[in-house]
């Protein structure tokens, strides 16, 4: 396979773009090496996780599966929540302490993803700073942007550009950085999302990216159009719903239905948490006046 076309290119690209069902549909690739087969299976199961099919992943990955697949199973357990989430967090710590498997790239990627979702950004970076793959570099970009460290995110982006400037992950990371830098970079980010859509496929994450660019440019009506199209593709997507709430607030439109929808399907979403905190603070503030 060295120097030749990557037989998993279509599957990988669909996964990176957020076309998860298409990635699953393109997984029937023959003639793969053992390592490539494991990589394929990891991407397929990560696609199922992205679609919310956590139990399917947990049921199908056996205890005798390779480390990479076991790590993906932990990711499914984490997102399923409840006792499985706690078990996944405990297992991740134990596995990272085992020198025999701690350097596995998929385990590192999964651990970094979990810690990032826990907002344990420093812990995530301690694991993922080894880099070496575009996937890990892209995760580092996301973590640094969440920490408002655009400078470090751009350093990771440069590493990605040195590895493969035209890779889909590199293009996406470039767009993410451009959005956070703002100004004239917003238009550049928009063109990246648009080009990826036209070159490959229109996906919910890409349409959200274009909508966010429009919102940064103050073009909320056009942003809403993209978000409604994204909602037609996936009515439960958290980012689409939360972006619609923000967009419609700027348009002066009611958002109660979207807030209820987000609260029902994603009660732990940061927008819901902030809203709940604000409501509680308001209720405490008016209590003295109600008693007066």
PDB file of C-alpha atoms in Angstrom:
ATOM      1  CA  UNK A   1       0.000   0.000   0.000  1.00  0.00           C
ATOM      2  CA  UNK A   2       3.031   2.236   0.345  1.00  0.00           C
ATOM      3  CA  UNK A   3       2.973   5.082  -2.140  1.00  0.00           C
ATOM      4  CA  UNK A   4      -0.293   3.882  -3.684  1.00  0.00           C
ATOM      5  CA  UNK A   5      -3.853   5.156  -3.247  1.00  0.00           C
ATOM      6  CA  UNK A   6      -5.353   4.733   0.195  1.00  0.00           C
ATOM      7  CA  UNK A   7      -8.140   2.112  -0.060  1.00  0.00           C
ATOM      8  CA  UNK A   8      -9.807   3.733   2.956  1.00  0.00           C
ATOM      9  CA  UNK A   9      -9.747   7.262   1.535  1.00  0.00           C
ATOM     10  CA  UNK A  10     -13.487   7.450   0.852  1.00  0.00           C
ATOM     11  CA  UNK A  11     -14.417   6.083   4.262  1.00  0.00           C
ATOM     12  CA  UNK A  12     -11.981   8.388   6.079  1.00  0.00           C
ATOM     13  CA  UNK A  13     -13.022  11.455   4.127  1.00  0.00           C
ATOM     14  CA  UNK A  14     -16.708  10.906   4.783  1.00  0.00           C
ATOM     15  CA  UNK A  15     -15.970  10.454   8.474  1.00  0.00           C
ATOM     16  CA  UNK A  16     -13.936  13.673   8.676  1.00  0.00           C
ATOM     17  CA  UNK A  17     -16.649  15.621   6.843  1.00  0.00           C
ATOM     18  CA  UNK A  18     -19.416  14.307   9.098  1.00  0.00           C
ATOM     19  CA  UNK A  19     -21.050  12.031   6.503  1.00  0.00           C
ATOM     20  CA  UNK A  20     -21.152   9.179   8.991  1.00  0.00           C
ATOM     21  CA  UNK A  21     -23.729   6.943   7.320  1.00  0.00           C
ATOM     22  CA  UNK A  22     -21.869   7.273   4.022  1.00  0.00           C
ATOM     23  CA  UNK A  23     -18.655   6.264   5.814  1.00  0.00           C
ATOM     24  CA  UNK A  24     -20.389   3.133   7.121  1.00  0.00           C
ATOM     25  CA  UNK A  25     -21.778   2.385   3.660  1.00  0.00           C
ATOM     26  CA  UNK A  26     -18.284   2.579   2.136  1.00  0.00           C
ATOM     27  CA  UNK A  27     -16.713   0.221   4.678  1.00  0.00           C
ATOM     28  CA  UNK A  28     -16.931  -2.906   2.540  1.00  0.00           C
ATOM     29  CA  UNK A  29     -13.322  -2.681   1.357  1.00  0.00           C
ATOM     30  CA  UNK A  30     -11.522  -5.905   0.518  1.00  0.00           C
ATOM     31  CA  UNK A  31      -7.866  -6.857   0.345  1.00  0.00           C
ATOM     32  CA  UNK A  32      -6.843  -4.914   3.449  1.00  0.00           C
ATOM     33  CA  UNK A  33      -3.923  -5.715   5.699  1.00  0.00           C
ATOM     34  CA  UNK A  34      -4.632  -6.581   9.317  1.00  0.00           C
ATOM     35  CA  UNK A  35      -3.668  -3.071  10.447  1.00  0.00           C
ATOM     36  CA  UNK A  36      -5.837  -1.449   7.762  1.00  0.00           C
ATOM     37  CA  UNK A  37      -8.762  -3.698   8.707  1.00  0.00           C
ATOM     38  CA  UNK A  38      -8.518  -2.542  12.326  1.00  0.00           C
ATOM     39  CA  UNK A  39      -8.337   1.079  11.172  1.00  0.00           C
ATOM     40  CA  UNK A  40     -11.427   0.557   9.006  1.00  0.00           C
ATOM     41  CA  UNK A  41     -13.355  -1.024  11.856  1.00  0.00           C
ATOM     42  CA  UNK A  42     -12.377   1.816  14.215  1.00  0.00           C
ATOM     43  CA  UNK A  43     -13.688   4.399  11.760  1.00  0.00           C
ATOM     44  CA  UNK A  44     -16.909   2.464  11.200  1.00  0.00           C
ATOM     45  CA  UNK A  45     -17.574   2.149  14.917  1.00  0.00           C
ATOM     46  CA  UNK A  46     -16.660   5.806  15.515  1.00  0.00           C
ATOM     47  CA  UNK A  47     -19.220   6.652  12.816  1.00  0.00           C
ATOM     48  CA  UNK A  48     -21.847   4.631  14.682  1.00  0.00           C
ATOM     49  CA  UNK A  49     -20.911   6.515  17.862  1.00  0.00           C
ATOM     50  CA  UNK A  50     -21.355   9.821  16.038  1.00  0.00           C
ATOM     51  CA  UNK A  51     -24.829   8.627  15.008  1.00  0.00           C
ATOM     52  CA  UNK A  52     -25.663   7.785  18.615  1.00  0.00           C
ATOM     53  CA  UNK A  53     -25.610   3.983  18.206  1.00  0.00           C
ATOM     54  CA  UNK A  54     -23.571   3.433  21.350  1.00  0.00           C
ATOM     55  CA  UNK A  55     -25.022   0.078  22.347  1.00  0.00           C
ATOM     56  CA  UNK A  56     -24.329  -1.428  18.921  1.00  0.00           C
ATOM     57  CA  UNK A  57     -20.634  -0.591  19.339  1.00  0.00           C
ATOM     58  CA  UNK A  58     -20.533  -1.917  22.909  1.00  0.00           C
ATOM     59  CA  UNK A  59     -22.240  -5.155  21.885  1.00  0.00           C
ATOM     60  CA  UNK A  60     -20.154  -5.846  18.777  1.00  0.00           C
ATOM     61  CA  UNK A  61     -16.622  -5.158  20.069  1.00  0.00           C
ATOM     62  CA  UNK A  62     -15.525  -8.196  22.071  1.00  0.00           C
ATOM     63  CA  UNK A  63     -13.076  -8.276  24.949  1.00  0.00           C
ATOM     64  CA  UNK A  64     -10.572 -10.047  22.676  1.00  0.00           C
ATOM     65  CA  UNK A  65     -10.528  -7.245  20.081  1.00  0.00           C
ATOM     66  CA  UNK A  66      -7.309  -5.242  19.424  1.00  0.00           C
ATOM     67  CA  UNK A  67      -6.473  -2.315  21.717  1.00  0.00           C
ATOM     68  CA  UNK A  68      -7.608   0.271  19.182  1.00  0.00           C
ATOM     69  CA  UNK A  69     -11.098  -1.232  18.985  1.00  0.00           C
ATOM     70  CA  UNK A  70     -11.274  -1.628  22.750  1.00  0.00           C
ATOM     71  CA  UNK A  71     -10.515   2.090  23.020  1.00  0.00           C
ATOM     72  CA  UNK A  72     -13.371   2.898  20.626  1.00  0.00           C
ATOM     73  CA  UNK A  73     -15.640   0.738  22.784  1.00  0.00           C
ATOM     74  CA  UNK A  74     -14.668   2.879  25.790  1.00  0.00           C
ATOM     75  CA  UNK A  75     -15.632   5.960  23.775  1.00  0.00           C
ATOM     76  CA  UNK A  76     -19.089   4.476  23.161  1.00  0.00           C
ATOM     77  CA  UNK A  77     -19.436   3.656  26.852  1.00  0.00           C
ATOM     78  CA  UNK A  78     -18.446   7.204  27.786  1.00  0.00           C
ATOM     79  CA  UNK A  79     -21.036   8.806  25.522  1.00  0.00           C
ATOM     80  CA  UNK A  80     -23.726   6.364  26.607  1.00  0.00           C
ATOM     81  CA  UNK A  81     -23.450   7.918  30.066  1.00  0.00           C
ATOM     82  CA  UNK A  82     -24.477   6.627  33.468  1.00  0.00           C
ATOM     83  CA  UNK A  83     -22.356   3.913  35.056  1.00  0.00           C
ATOM     84  CA  UNK A  84     -20.780   3.143  31.678  1.00  0.00           C
ATOM     85  CA  UNK A  85     -19.367   6.673  31.567  1.00  0.00           C
ATOM     86  CA  UNK A  86     -17.725   6.272  34.965  1.00  0.00           C
ATOM     87  CA  UNK A  87     -16.380   2.868  33.955  1.00  0.00           C
ATOM     88  CA  UNK A  88     -14.898   4.355  30.777  1.00  0.00           C
ATOM     89  CA  UNK A  89     -13.178   7.172  32.680  1.00  0.00           C
ATOM     90  CA  UNK A  90     -11.680   4.702  35.152  1.00  0.00           C
ATOM     91  CA  UNK A  91     -10.547   2.338  32.391  1.00  0.00           C
ATOM     92  CA  UNK A  92      -8.932   5.145  30.392  1.00  0.00           C
ATOM     93  CA  UNK A  93      -6.780   6.090  33.388  1.00  0.00           C
ATOM     94  CA  UNK A  94      -5.755   2.480  33.929  1.00  0.00           C
ATOM     95  CA  UNK A  95      -4.925   1.884  30.269  1.00  0.00           C
ATOM     96  CA  UNK A  96      -2.852   5.050  29.974  1.00  0.00           C
ATOM     97  CA  UNK A  97      -0.816   3.835  32.957  1.00  0.00           C
ATOM     98  CA  UNK A  98      -0.043   0.549  31.163  1.00  0.00           C
ATOM     99  CA  UNK A  99       3.181   1.014  29.146  1.00  0.00           C
ATOM    100  CA  UNK A 100       2.268  -1.937  26.922  1.00  0.00           C
ATOM    101  CA  UNK A 101      -0.680  -0.072  25.328  1.00  0.00           C
ATOM    102  CA  UNK A 102      -0.363   3.571  26.421  1.00  0.00           C
ATOM    103  CA  UNK A 103       1.294   4.586  23.133  1.00  0.00           C
ATOM    104  CA  UNK A 104      -1.504   3.223  20.928  1.00  0.00           C
ATOM    105  CA  UNK A 105      -2.584   6.159  18.682  1.00  0.00           C
ATOM    106  CA  UNK A 106      -6.292   5.305  18.834  1.00  0.00           C
ATOM    107  CA  UNK A 107      -6.206   5.008  22.616  1.00  0.00           C
ATOM    108  CA  UNK A 108      -4.466   8.391  22.818  1.00  0.00           C
ATOM    109  CA  UNK A 109      -7.050   9.914  20.465  1.00  0.00           C
ATOM    110  CA  UNK A 110      -9.968   8.462  22.442  1.00  0.00           C
ATOM    111  CA  UNK A 111      -8.487   9.531  25.784  1.00  0.00           C
ATOM    112  CA  UNK A 112      -7.888  13.056  24.486  1.00  0.00           C
ATOM    113  CA  UNK A 113     -11.437  13.220  23.128  1.00  0.00           C
ATOM    114  CA  UNK A 114     -12.939  12.089  26.419  1.00  0.00           C
ATOM    115  CA  UNK A 115     -10.871  14.491  28.512  1.00  0.00           C
ATOM    116  CA  UNK A 116     -11.721  17.343  26.133  1.00  0.00           C
ATOM    117  CA  UNK A 117     -15.433  16.574  26.566  1.00  0.00           C
ATOM    118  CA  UNK A 118     -14.849  16.617  30.323  1.00  0.00           C
ATOM    119  CA  UNK A 119     -13.231  20.053  29.811  1.00  0.00           C
ATOM    120  CA  UNK A 120     -10.036  18.657  31.327  1.00  0.00           C
ATOM    121  CA  UNK A 121      -8.030  20.397  28.629  1.00  0.00           C
ATOM    122  CA  UNK A 122      -4.618  20.276  30.299  1.00  0.00           C
ATOM    123  CA  UNK A 123      -5.010  16.550  30.973  1.00  0.00           C
ATOM    124  CA  UNK A 124      -6.037  16.018  27.358  1.00  0.00           C
ATOM    125  CA  UNK A 125      -2.997  17.887  26.045  1.00  0.00           C
ATOM    126  CA  UNK A 126      -0.635  15.916  28.289  1.00  0.00           C
ATOM    127  CA  UNK A 127      -1.787  12.842  26.383  1.00  0.00           C
ATOM    128  CA  UNK A 128      -2.192  14.211  22.862  1.00  0.00           C
ATOM    129  CA  UNK A 129       0.844  16.519  22.660  1.00  0.00           C
ATOM    130  CA  UNK A 130       2.845  13.642  21.165  1.00  0.00           C
ATOM    131  CA  UNK A 131       1.027  14.412  17.907  1.00  0.00           C
ATOM    132  CA  UNK A 132       2.455  12.541  14.942  1.00  0.00           C
ATOM    133  CA  UNK A 133      -0.869  11.995  13.166  1.00  0.00           C
ATOM    134  CA  UNK A 134      -3.241  14.436  11.532  1.00  0.00           C
ATOM    135  CA  UNK A 135      -6.060  13.145  13.737  1.00  0.00           C
ATOM    136  CA  UNK A 136      -4.155  14.008  16.920  1.00  0.00           C
ATOM    137  CA  UNK A 137      -3.039  17.380  15.567  1.00  0.00           C
ATOM    138  CA  UNK A 138      -6.632  18.211  14.621  1.00  0.00           C
ATOM    139  CA  UNK A 139      -7.787  17.284  18.115  1.00  0.00           C
ATOM    140  CA  UNK A 140      -5.068  19.524  19.559  1.00  0.00           C
ATOM    141  CA  UNK A 141      -6.315  22.395  17.374  1.00  0.00           C
ATOM    142  CA  UNK A 142      -9.825  21.920  18.765  1.00  0.00           C
ATOM    143  CA  UNK A 143      -8.584  21.779  22.360  1.00  0.00           C
ATOM    144  CA  UNK A 144      -6.458  24.925  22.019  1.00  0.00           C
ATOM    145  CA  UNK A 145      -9.369  26.800  20.426  1.00  0.00           C
ATOM    146  CA  UNK A 146     -11.614  25.773  23.328  1.00  0.00           C
ATOM    147  CA  UNK A 147      -8.934  27.206  25.630  1.00  0.00           C
ATOM    148  CA  UNK A 148      -8.928  30.451  23.577  1.00  0.00           C
ATOM    149  CA  UNK A 149      -5.274  29.823  22.669  1.00  0.00           C
ATOM    150  CA  UNK A 150      -5.461  30.567  18.968  1.00  0.00           C
ATOM    151  CA  UNK A 151      -1.694  31.021  18.877  1.00  0.00           C
ATOM    152  CA  UNK A 152      -1.042  27.409  19.887  1.00  0.00           C
ATOM    153  CA  UNK A 153      -3.835  26.179  17.609  1.00  0.00           C
ATOM    154  CA  UNK A 154      -2.156  27.876  14.654  1.00  0.00           C
ATOM    155  CA  UNK A 155       1.152  26.183  15.527  1.00  0.00           C
ATOM    156  CA  UNK A 156      -0.610  22.813  15.371  1.00  0.00           C
ATOM    157  CA  UNK A 157      -2.162  23.852  12.055  1.00  0.00           C
ATOM    158  CA  UNK A 158       1.297  24.569  10.637  1.00  0.00           C
ATOM    159  CA  UNK A 159       2.395  21.069  11.631  1.00  0.00           C
ATOM    160  CA  UNK A 160      -0.614  19.669   9.794  1.00  0.00           C
ATOM    161  CA  UNK A 161       0.189  21.736   6.718  1.00  0.00           C
ATOM    162  CA  UNK A 162       3.727  20.355   6.741  1.00  0.00           C
ATOM    163  CA  UNK A 163       2.352  16.794   6.847  1.00  0.00           C
ATOM    164  CA  UNK A 164      -0.334  17.291   4.171  1.00  0.00           C
ATOM    165  CA  UNK A 165      -1.580  20.760   3.296  1.00  0.00           C
ATOM    166  CA  UNK A 166      -4.429  19.496   1.106  1.00  0.00           C
ATOM    167  CA  UNK A 167      -5.776  16.884   3.516  1.00  0.00           C
ATOM    168  CA  UNK A 168      -9.418  17.340   4.522  1.00  0.00           C
ATOM    169  CA  UNK A 169      -8.516  17.489   8.232  1.00  0.00           C
ATOM    170  CA  UNK A 170      -5.927  20.194   7.521  1.00  0.00           C
ATOM    171  CA  UNK A 171      -8.490  22.212   5.574  1.00  0.00           C
ATOM    172  CA  UNK A 172     -11.036  21.872   8.369  1.00  0.00           C
ATOM    173  CA  UNK A 173      -8.496  22.871  11.031  1.00  0.00           C
ATOM    174  CA  UNK A 174      -7.596  25.895   8.904  1.00  0.00           C
ATOM    175  CA  UNK A 175     -11.260  26.927   8.779  1.00  0.00           C
ATOM    176  CA  UNK A 176     -11.672  26.477  12.558  1.00  0.00           C
ATOM    177  CA  UNK A 177      -8.646  28.684  13.229  1.00  0.00           C
ATOM    178  CA  UNK A 178      -9.834  31.311  10.742  1.00  0.00           C
ATOM    179  CA  UNK A 179     -13.213  31.577  12.496  1.00  0.00           C
ATOM    180  CA  UNK A 180     -11.535  32.134  15.860  1.00  0.00           C
ATOM    181  CA  UNK A 181      -9.116  34.732  14.424  1.00  0.00           C
ATOM    182  CA  UNK A 182     -12.054  36.577  12.861  1.00  0.00           C
ATOM    183  CA  UNK A 183     -11.956  39.623  10.615  1.00  0.00           C
ATOM    184  CA  UNK A 184     -11.051  38.905   7.013  1.00  0.00           C
ATOM    185  CA  UNK A 185     -10.297  35.301   7.956  1.00  0.00           C
ATOM    186  CA  UNK A 186     -14.034  34.610   8.293  1.00  0.00           C
ATOM    187  CA  UNK A 187     -14.476  34.845   4.528  1.00  0.00           C
ATOM    188  CA  UNK A 188     -11.549  32.451   4.034  1.00  0.00           C
ATOM    189  CA  UNK A 189     -13.159  29.967   6.422  1.00  0.00           C
ATOM    190  CA  UNK A 190     -16.440  30.214   4.518  1.00  0.00           C
ATOM    191  CA  UNK A 191     -14.699  29.430   1.221  1.00  0.00           C
ATOM    192  CA  UNK A 192     -13.030  26.362   2.764  1.00  0.00           C
ATOM    193  CA  UNK A 193     -16.367  24.959   3.969  1.00  0.00           C
ATOM    194  CA  UNK A 194     -18.006  25.790   0.651  1.00  0.00           C
ATOM    195  CA  UNK A 195     -15.226  24.156  -1.375  1.00  0.00           C
ATOM    196  CA  UNK A 196     -15.375  20.975   0.713  1.00  0.00           C
ATOM    197  CA  UNK A 197     -19.152  20.828   0.225  1.00  0.00           C
ATOM    198  CA  UNK A 198     -18.887  21.258  -3.535  1.00  0.00           C
ATOM    199  CA  UNK A 199     -15.936  18.875  -3.877  1.00  0.00           C
ATOM    200  CA  UNK A 200     -17.312  16.080  -1.699  1.00  0.00           C
ATOM    201  CA  UNK A 201     -20.729  16.303  -0.043  1.00  0.00           C
ATOM    202  CA  UNK A 202     -22.974  18.686   1.869  1.00  0.00           C
ATOM    203  CA  UNK A 203     -22.934  17.577   5.500  1.00  0.00           C
ATOM    204  CA  UNK A 204     -24.411  18.942   8.715  1.00  0.00           C
ATOM    205  CA  UNK A 205     -21.030  19.993  10.199  1.00  0.00           C
ATOM    206  CA  UNK A 206     -19.995  21.792   7.003  1.00  0.00           C
ATOM    207  CA  UNK A 207     -23.341  23.585   6.751  1.00  0.00           C
ATOM    208  CA  UNK A 208     -23.010  24.639  10.390  1.00  0.00           C
ATOM    209  CA  UNK A 209     -19.540  25.948   9.608  1.00  0.00           C
ATOM    210  CA  UNK A 210     -20.879  28.085   6.753  1.00  0.00           C
ATOM    211  CA  UNK A 211     -23.753  29.316   8.941  1.00  0.00           C
ATOM    212  CA  UNK A 212     -21.328  30.336  11.698  1.00  0.00           C
ATOM    213  CA  UNK A 213     -19.319  32.302   9.143  1.00  0.00           C
ATOM    214  CA  UNK A 214     -22.483  34.084   7.999  1.00  0.00           C
ATOM    215  CA  UNK A 215     -23.340  34.931  11.623  1.00  0.00           C
ATOM    216  CA  UNK A 216     -19.869  36.387  12.156  1.00  0.00           C
ATOM    217  CA  UNK A 217     -20.482  38.528   9.070  1.00  0.00           C
ATOM    218  CA  UNK A 218     -23.839  39.678  10.461  1.00  0.00           C
ATOM    219  CA  UNK A 219     -25.784  37.878   7.725  1.00  0.00           C
ATOM    220  CA  UNK A 220     -28.192  36.053  10.026  1.00  0.00           C
ATOM    221  CA  UNK A 221     -30.912  35.437   7.459  1.00  0.00           C
ATOM    222  CA  UNK A 222     -28.522  33.501   5.240  1.00  0.00           C
ATOM    223  CA  UNK A 223     -27.152  31.679   8.279  1.00  0.00           C
ATOM    224  CA  UNK A 224     -30.670  30.613   9.228  1.00  0.00           C
ATOM    225  CA  UNK A 225     -31.258  29.189   5.745  1.00  0.00           C
ATOM    226  CA  UNK A 226     -28.209  26.927   6.034  1.00  0.00           C
ATOM    227  CA  UNK A 227     -29.143  25.883   9.568  1.00  0.00           C
ATOM    228  CA  UNK A 228     -32.689  24.945   8.583  1.00  0.00           C
ATOM    229  CA  UNK A 229     -31.295  22.831   5.752  1.00  0.00           C
ATOM    230  CA  UNK A 230     -28.940  21.176   8.240  1.00  0.00           C
ATOM    231  CA  UNK A 231     -31.875  20.549  10.581  1.00  0.00           C
ATOM    232  CA  UNK A 232     -33.699  18.799   7.735  1.00  0.00           C
ATOM    233  CA  UNK A 233     -30.734  16.421   7.453  1.00  0.00           C
ATOM    234  CA  UNK A 234     -30.516  15.761  11.211  1.00  0.00           C
ATOM    235  CA  UNK A 235     -33.353  17.040  13.402  1.00  0.00           C
ATOM    236  CA  UNK A 236     -31.504  16.186  16.628  1.00  0.00           C
ATOM    237  CA  UNK A 237     -28.067  17.633  15.902  1.00  0.00           C
ATOM    238  CA  UNK A 238     -27.058  19.655  18.960  1.00  0.00           C
ATOM    239  CA  UNK A 239     -24.866  22.181  17.164  1.00  0.00           C
ATOM    240  CA  UNK A 240     -27.499  22.927  14.535  1.00  0.00           C
ATOM    241  CA  UNK A 241     -30.178  23.531  17.170  1.00  0.00           C
ATOM    242  CA  UNK A 242     -27.910  25.656  19.381  1.00  0.00           C
ATOM    243  CA  UNK A 243     -26.737  27.703  16.405  1.00  0.00           C
ATOM    244  CA  UNK A 244     -30.370  28.238  15.376  1.00  0.00           C
ATOM    245  CA  UNK A 245     -31.124  29.548  18.872  1.00  0.00           C
ATOM    246  CA  UNK A 246     -28.298  32.083  18.645  1.00  0.00           C
ATOM    247  CA  UNK A 247     -29.191  33.018  15.071  1.00  0.00           C
ATOM    248  CA  UNK A 248     -32.893  33.518  15.779  1.00  0.00           C
ATOM    249  CA  UNK A 249     -32.133  35.619  18.860  1.00  0.00           C
ATOM    250  CA  UNK A 250     -30.306  38.028  16.553  1.00  0.00           C
ATOM    251  CA  UNK A 251     -33.219  37.912  14.108  1.00  0.00           C
ATOM    252  CA  UNK A 252     -35.702  38.680  16.894  1.00  0.00           C
ATOM    253  CA  UNK A 253     -37.493  35.374  16.419  1.00  0.00           C
ATOM    254  CA  UNK A 254     -38.851  33.148  19.227  1.00  0.00           C
ATOM    255  CA  UNK A 255     -36.448  30.427  20.350  1.00  0.00           C
ATOM    256  CA  UNK A 256     -38.477  28.605  23.025  1.00  0.00           C
ATOM    257  CA  UNK A 257     -39.223  25.606  20.810  1.00  0.00           C
ATOM    258  CA  UNK A 258     -35.567  25.130  19.866  1.00  0.00           C
ATOM    259  CA  UNK A 259     -34.552  25.509  23.523  1.00  0.00           C
ATOM    260  CA  UNK A 260     -37.055  22.810  24.509  1.00  0.00           C
ATOM    261  CA  UNK A 261     -35.837  20.581  21.687  1.00  0.00           C
ATOM    262  CA  UNK A 262     -32.201  21.010  22.762  1.00  0.00           C
ATOM    263  CA  UNK A 263     -33.048  20.426  26.413  1.00  0.00           C
ATOM    264  CA  UNK A 264     -34.904  17.207  25.628  1.00  0.00           C
ATOM    265  CA  UNK A 265     -32.281  15.688  23.322  1.00  0.00           C
ATOM    266  CA  UNK A 266     -29.077  17.190  24.793  1.00  0.00           C
ATOM    267  CA  UNK A 267     -29.711  18.247  28.417  1.00  0.00           C
ATOM    268  CA  UNK A 268     -25.979  18.589  29.139  1.00  0.00           C
ATOM    269  CA  UNK A 269     -25.305  20.966  26.239  1.00  0.00           C
ATOM    270  CA  UNK A 270     -23.352  24.087  27.378  1.00  0.00           C
ATOM    271  CA  UNK A 271     -26.104  26.391  26.090  1.00  0.00           C
ATOM    272  CA  UNK A 272     -28.682  24.607  28.268  1.00  0.00           C
ATOM    273  CA  UNK A 273     -26.335  24.682  31.262  1.00  0.00           C
ATOM    274  CA  UNK A 274     -25.734  28.425  30.859  1.00  0.00           C
ATOM    275  CA  UNK A 275     -29.448  29.061  30.413  1.00  0.00           C
ATOM    276  CA  UNK A 276     -30.292  27.060  33.546  1.00  0.00           C
ATOM    277  CA  UNK A 277     -27.630  28.907  35.544  1.00  0.00           C
ATOM    278  CA  UNK A 278     -28.940  32.276  34.347  1.00  0.00           C
ATOM    279  CA  UNK A 279     -32.529  31.343  35.203  1.00  0.00           C
ATOM    280  CA  UNK A 280     -31.499  30.259  38.704  1.00  0.00           C
ATOM    281  CA  UNK A 281     -29.553  33.480  39.230  1.00  0.00           C
ATOM    282  CA  UNK A 282     -32.560  35.537  38.080  1.00  0.00           C
ATOM    283  CA  UNK A 283     -34.914  33.682  40.434  1.00  0.00           C
ATOM    284  CA  UNK A 284     -32.568  34.329  43.372  1.00  0.00           C
ATOM    285  CA  UNK A 285     -32.335  37.996  42.423  1.00  0.00           C
ATOM    286  CA  UNK A 286     -36.106  38.551  42.369  1.00  0.00           C
ATOM    287  CA  UNK A 287     -36.896  36.634  45.563  1.00  0.00           C
ATOM    288  CA  UNK A 288     -36.315  39.637  47.889  1.00  0.00           C
ATOM    289  CA  UNK A 289     -38.727  41.722  45.819  1.00  0.00           C
ATOM    290  CA  UNK A 290     -41.380  38.999  45.819  1.00  0.00           C
ATOM    291  CA  UNK A 291     -41.289  38.852  49.635  1.00  0.00           C
ATOM    292  CA  UNK A 292     -41.473  42.635  49.974  1.00  0.00           C
TER     293      UNK A 292
END
